[in-house]
Amino acid sequence: MTRLTPVFLVLLRLAIGWHFFFEGVEKLNNPAWSSAGYLREATGPLADGFHALAGDPLVDYFAEAPEKQLPPVLDREWDDTFERFSTHYQLPAHPEQWEVAREKLDAYKTQLASWLAGIGPGKKVSKSAYGVTVEIEQSPRQRFVEYTKKAKEVSDLEKKSLTTFGPSVNAKLAAAKADMYRVRGDLLAEFAGRKLDLKKSLREVLTPEQKKTLDPPEFTLDDEGPAMAAALREAPVVHHPTMKDFQATPLQPSWSDGRWLTSWNRQTWADNAVRYGLLAIGGCLLIGLFTRTSCVAGALLLLSFYLAMPPFPWLPDNPKVEGHYFYVNKNLIEMLALLTLATTRSGRWVGVDGLISLLNPWRYRGKPAPAPSAGIRPELAPTNTNGSHEPDLNPSPKEPAHGH
């Protein structure tokens, strides 16, 4: 190790810490961010586990439920939407408004349950077979069954065809995924649209004064012009479907009331684990606190990213990656760099770990030096053949006396 080695090891630690910390800050400041897309695109050996972690709201939405009743997850989601709306606009302080809003919620729930049960006209979709295209009417559940079939087709292509035929089936896999996401996106958009209609209907119970004083900032964009401002004031609480609309609870944790312990689903836990994990690991690496532990934790986090979409030659490429990789990608390289840093004392060279070590009172309680033998002065102690006072590990054989 040269004198410059510690310098560059500390710089490497700071660079990785900077990367982790600001990745966490960006995800924390973006409430719409979700790891769901990344997890659902997982293709590695642990793909099934990552897919299960991401979950699928459609599976919960179409769970079996009594007639004219919503599945439990969907019922809780709409109740949560009503509760947040009621709390924000202080409806409990106005019992008459609250009662009217509650009646609207119950009416929309009944309509949604009927729609899920296939009561009423379905959606017309185009079907092609043998060169002939026709339009047929499908209920929501029929479209969900179609989605599950397409999802199974994608899974079979990933597990069987890719490992057998390699990249030659990538085009077929891409087409199957496009069909699957089209059906899935249409269904999710309909659920989101019905929730937006509910929010717009709930806003009808508000007085102009409530809208003026309690509307969130997105409803007060007067600088966009009178026409735009008027349209926004009549718009629903959320203007367009986002991933947040497809989740049962807000993405941001509700630390104040402790509901996050029971209300977060697996996807929300995964999202916040990534957000706060990146933030904590990056911060510790930057200041040099618990450096070795942070390096190992960061390496495990990167290992999970690597296993979700490993650059194996028989798997499809990560659609968001730049360049092409063969077994080794940036996640693996950064993981090995962190494991290398975990074997060094970079946190003690420059960091809080060094300050803690310096102030540790146990640091100065070493073993006392052994006392010299009684009655023998060190300088008079017998010496070895090499002239030192240390034991001679390779003594020379004694020469025989003359005459023997």
C-alpha positions in Angstrom: 0.0 0.0 0.0 1.4 3.4 -1.0 0.8 6.7 0.7 -1.9 7.6 -2.0 -3.9 4.3 -1.5 -5.8 5.6 1.6 -6.5 8.9 -0.2 -8.2 7.2 -3.2 -10.0 4.7 -1.0 -11.6 7.6 1.0 -12.4 9.4 -2.3 -14.1 6.2 -3.5 -16.1 5.9 -0.3 -17.2 9.6 -0.7 -18.2 9.1 -4.4 -20.3 6.0 -3.7 -21.9 7.7 -0.6 -22.7 10.8 -2.7 -24.4 8.5 -5.4 -26.5 6.7 -2.8 -27.4 9.8 -0.8 -28.7 11.8 -3.7 -30.5 8.9 -5.3 -32.4 8.6 -2.0 -33.1 12.3 -1.9 -34.5 12.3 -5.4 -36.8 9.4 -4.7 -37.9 10.9 -1.4 -38.8 14.2 -3.1 -40.8 12.4 -5.8 -44.0 11.0 -4.3 -45.0 9.4 -7.6 -41.8 7.3 -7.7 -42.4 3.6 -7.3 -40.2 0.5 -7.7 -43.3 -1.4 -9.0 -42.3 -1.2 -12.6 -38.7 -2.4 -11.9 -39.9 -5.3 -9.8 -42.5 -6.4 -12.4 -39.8 -6.4 -15.1 -37.6 -8.6 -13.0 -36.2 -11.5 -15.1 -33.5 -13.0 -12.9 -33.5 -16.3 -10.9 -35.5 -14.6 -8.2 -38.1 -13.0 -10.5 -41.1 -14.7 -8.9 -40.2 -13.3 -5.5 -39.8 -9.8 -7.0 -43.1 -10.0 -8.9 -44.8 -11.1 -5.7 -43.2 -8.2 -3.8 -44.5 -5.7 -6.4 -48.0 -7.2 -6.2 -50.7 -6.5 -8.6 -53.7 -4.4 -7.6 -55.9 -6.0 -10.3 -55.6 -9.4 -8.5 -57.0 -7.8 -5.3 -59.6 -5.7 -7.2 -61.1 -8.8 -8.8 -61.0 -11.0 -5.7 -64.2 -12.9 -5.1 -66.7 -10.8 -3.1 -70.4 -11.1 -2.1 -72.9 -9.8 -4.7 -73.1 -6.0 -4.7 -70.1 -5.6 -2.4 -66.6 -4.6 -3.1 -63.5 -6.8 -2.5 -62.0 -5.9 0.9 -58.9 -4.1 -0.6 -60.9 -2.0 -2.9 -63.4 -1.1 -0.2 -60.6 0.0 2.2 -59.0 2.0 -0.6 -62.1 4.0 -1.3 -62.8 4.5 2.4 -59.2 5.8 2.8 -59.8 8.2 -0.1 -63.0 9.5 1.6 -61.3 9.8 5.0 -58.4 11.9 3.5 -60.8 14.1 1.6 -63.0 14.5 4.7 -60.1 15.3 7.0 -58.5 17.8 4.5 -61.7 19.8 4.0 -62.7 19.5 7.7 -66.1 17.9 7.0 -66.5 16.4 10.5 -67.0 20.0 11.7 -70.0 20.2 9.2 -72.2 17.1 9.9 -74.7 17.9 7.1 -71.9 18.1 4.5 -70.3 14.9 5.9 -73.6 13.0 5.6 -74.1 14.1 2.0 -70.5 13.2 1.1 -70.9 9.8 2.8 -74.1 9.1 0.7 -72.2 9.9 -2.4 -69.4 7.5 -1.4 -71.9 4.6 -0.8 -73.7 5.3 -4.2 -70.3 5.2 -6.0 -69.4 2.0 -4.2 -72.6 0.4 -5.3 -72.0 1.4 -8.9 -68.5 0.1 -8.8 -69.6 -3.3 -7.4 -72.2 -3.6 -10.1 -69.6 -2.8 -12.8 -67.3 -5.5 -11.4 -70.1 -8.0 -11.4 -70.7 -7.3 -15.1 -74.1 -5.7 -14.6 -74.7 -3.3 -17.5 -73.0 -2.9 -20.8 -69.4 -3.9 -21.1 -66.5 -2.4 -23.1 -66.3 -3.1 -26.8 -62.9 -4.5 -27.8 -61.5 -5.5 -31.2 -60.5 -9.1 -31.7 -58.7 -10.4 -34.7 -58.6 -14.0 -35.9 -57.7 -15.5 -39.3 -57.5 -12.1 -40.8 -60.9 -11.0 -39.7 -61.4 -8.2 -37.0 -64.6 -8.0 -35.1 -65.8 -6.0 -32.1 -67.2 -7.8 -29.1 -68.4 -6.7 -25.7 -66.5 -7.8 -22.7 -67.3 -7.4 -19.0 -64.5 -6.3 -16.6 -64.0 -9.8 -15.3 -63.7 -11.2 -18.8 -61.0 -8.7 -19.5 -59.2 -9.6 -16.3 -59.3 -13.3 -17.2 -57.7 -12.3 -20.6 -55.0 -10.3 -18.7 -54.2 -13.3 -16.5 -53.8 -15.5 -19.6 -51.4 -13.0 -21.2 -49.5 -12.7 -17.9 -49.0 -16.5 -17.8 -47.9 -16.4 -21.5 -45.2 -13.8 -20.6 -44.1 -15.9 -17.6 -43.8 -19.1 -19.7 -41.8 -17.2 -22.3 -39.4 -15.9 -19.7 -39.0 -19.2 -17.8 -38.9 -21.7 -20.6 -38.4 -20.2 -24.0 -35.7 -17.7 -23.0 -33.6 -20.4 -21.3 -34.0 -22.8 -24.2 -33.9 -20.5 -27.3 -32.1 -17.5 -25.8 -32.5 -13.9 -27.3 -34.2 -15.3 -30.4 -37.6 -15.1 -28.6 -37.1 -11.5 -27.4 -39.3 -10.1 -30.1 -42.1 -12.5 -29.2 -41.7 -11.7 -25.5 -41.8 -8.0 -26.2 -45.1 -8.4 -28.2 -46.6 -10.5 -25.4 -45.7 -8.0 -22.8 -47.1 -5.1 -24.8 -50.5 -7.0 -25.1 -50.4 -7.8 -21.4 -49.7 -4.2 -20.3 -52.3 -2.8 -22.8 -55.1 -4.9 -21.1 -53.8 -4.1 -17.7 -53.4 -0.4 -18.4 -57.0 -0.2 -19.7 -58.4 -1.8 -16.6 -56.3 0.3 -14.1 -57.3 3.4 -16.0 -61.0 2.6 -15.6 -60.5 2.1 -11.8 -58.6 5.4 -11.6 -61.3 7.1 -13.7 -64.1 6.0 -11.4 -62.1 7.2 -8.4 -61.6 10.5 -10.0 -65.3 10.7 -10.7 -65.9 10.1 -7.0 -63.5 12.9 -6.0 -65.2 15.3 -8.4 -68.6 14.3 -6.9 -67.3 14.8 -3.4 -66.1 18.3 -4.2 -69.7 19.2 -5.1 -70.6 19.3 -1.3 -67.9 22.0 -0.7 -68.8 25.6 -0.4 -66.9 28.2 -2.5 -65.3 29.4 0.7 -64.0 25.9 1.5 -62.6 25.6 -2.0 -61.0 29.0 -1.8 -59.3 28.5 1.6 -58.6 24.8 1.7 -57.9 23.7 -1.8 -54.3 22.3 -2.2 -51.9 24.5 -4.2 -52.6 22.8 -7.5 -56.1 24.4 -7.5 -54.8 28.0 -7.2 -52.9 28.4 -10.4 -54.3 31.8 -11.3 -51.0 32.7 -13.1 -52.1 30.1 -15.8 -55.0 32.4 -16.8 -58.6 32.8 -15.7 -59.9 30.0 -18.0 -57.3 27.5 -16.8 -57.8 28.5 -13.1 -61.6 28.0 -13.4 -61.1 24.6 -15.1 -58.8 23.5 -12.3 -61.2 24.5 -9.6 -63.8 22.3 -11.1 -61.4 19.4 -11.7 -61.1 16.4 -9.4 -58.5 16.4 -6.6 -56.0 14.6 -8.8 -56.1 15.7 -12.4 -54.7 12.6 -14.0 -54.1 9.0 -13.1 -50.8 8.2 -11.5 -49.3 5.2 -9.7 -50.5 6.9 -6.5 -54.1 6.4 -7.6 -53.5 2.7 -7.9 -52.3 2.3 -4.3 -54.5 1.8 -1.2 -52.6 4.3 0.9 -50.4 7.4 0.3 -46.9 6.7 -0.8 -45.5 9.1 1.9 -45.4 7.5 5.4 -47.9 8.6 8.0 -45.5 8.8 10.9 -47.8 10.9 13.1 -50.7 8.5 13.7 -48.8 5.2 13.3 -51.2 3.9 10.7 -48.2 3.0 8.5 -47.6 -0.2 10.5 -50.8 -1.7 9.3 -51.8 0.3 6.2 -48.6 -0.1 4.1 -48.7 -2.9 1.6 -45.7 -4.9 0.5 -45.0 -2.5 -2.4 -45.1 0.6 -0.1 -42.7 -1.2 2.3 -40.3 -2.0 -0.6 -40.5 1.6 -1.9 -39.7 3.2 1.4 -37.0 0.6 2.2 -35.2 1.7 -1.0 -35.8 5.4 -0.3 -34.6 5.5 3.2 -32.0 2.7 2.7 -30.2 4.7 0.0 -30.5 7.9 2.2 -29.1 6.2 5.3 -26.3 4.3 3.6 -25.2 7.2 1.6 -25.2 9.6 4.6 -23.2 7.2 6.7 -20.6 6.7 3.9 -20.3 10.5 3.4 -19.6 11.2 7.1 -17.7 7.9 7.7 -20.1 6.6 10.4 -20.5 2.8 10.8 -18.5 2.6 7.6 -18.0 -1.1 7.3 -21.6 -1.9 8.2 -22.8 0.7 5.7 -20.6 -0.8 3.0 -22.0 -4.3 3.6 -25.6 -3.0 3.7 -25.1 -1.1 0.4 -23.6 -4.1 -1.2 -26.6 -6.2 -0.2 -28.9 -3.5 -1.6 -27.0 -3.5 -4.9 -27.0 -7.3 -5.0 -30.9 -7.2 -4.9 -30.8 -4.7 -7.8 -28.4 -7.0 -9.7 -30.5 -10.2 -9.1 -33.7 -8.4 -10.2 -32.3 -7.8 -13.7 -29.0 -9.7 -14.1 -27.2 -9.2 -17.5 -27.2 -12.8 -18.3 -26.9 -13.5 -22.1 -30.1 -15.6 -22.2 -32.3 -12.9 -20.6 -33.7 -9.8 -22.2 -31.9 -6.6 -21.7 -32.9 -4.1 -19.1 -35.1 -1.6 -21.2 -33.7 1.4 -19.2 -30.0 0.5 -19.3 -27.5 2.3 -21.4 -25.0 0.2 -23.3 -24.8 -3.6 -23.3 -23.5 -5.8 -20.5 -22.3 -9.4 -20.3 -22.7 -10.8 -16.7 -21.0 -7.7 -15.2 -22.9 -4.4 -14.9 -22.6 -1.2 -12.9 -24.5 -2.6 -9.9 -22.0 -5.5 -9.6 -19.0 -3.2 -10.0 -20.2 -0.8 -7.3 -21.1 -3.8 -5.1 -17.5 -5.1 -5.3 -16.2 -1.6 -4.6 -18.2 -1.4 -1.4 -17.1 -4.9 -0.3 -13.5 -3.8 -0.9 -14.1 -0.7 1.2 -15.5 -2.9 3.9 -12.1 -4.5 4.3 -10.4 -1.1 4.9 -10.3 1.5 7.7 -11.5 4.3 5.5 -14.0 5.5 8.1 -11.1 5.9 10.6 -8.8 7.6 8.2 -11.4 10.4 7.4 -14.7 10.1 9.2 -16.7 10.0 12.4 -15.5 6.5 13.0 -12.0 7.9 13.5 -13.2 10.5 16.0 -15.1 7.8 17.9 -12.0 5.6 18.0 -9.9 8.5 19.2 -12.3 9.4 22.0 -12.8 5.7 23.1 -11.5 5.4 26.6 -10.9 1.6 26.2 -8.5 2.4 23.4 -5.7 3.4 25.9 -6.2 0.3 28.1 -3.8 -2.0 26.4 -1.8 -4.8 28.0 1.1 -3.6 30.2 4.6 -4.3 28.9 6.2 -7.4 30.5 8.6 -6.6 33.4 12.3 -7.6 32.9 13.5 -10.7 34.8 14.3 -10.1 38.4 18.0 -9.5 39.2 19.1 -9.2 35.6 19.6 -5.9 34.0 18.3 -5.8 30.4 21.6 -4.7 29.0 23.4 -7.7 30.8 20.9 -10.3 29.6 22.4 -13.0 27.5 22.4 -12.3 23.8 21.7 -14.6 20.8 24.2 -15.5 18.2 22.9 -12.5 16.2 23.7 -10.1 19.0 20.1 -9.4 20.1 18.2 -10.1 23.3 15.3 -11.8 21.4 15.2 -15.6 21.4 17.1 -17.2 18.5 14.7 -19.2 16.5 17.5 -20.9 14.5 20.4 -21.5 17.0 23.7 -22.7 15.6 24.8 -26.2 16.6 27.4 -26.1 19.4 31.0 -26.9 18.2 32.6 -29.8 19.9 35.4 -29.1 22.3 39.0 -29.7 21.0 40.4 -33.1 21.9 37.0 -34.9 22.0 
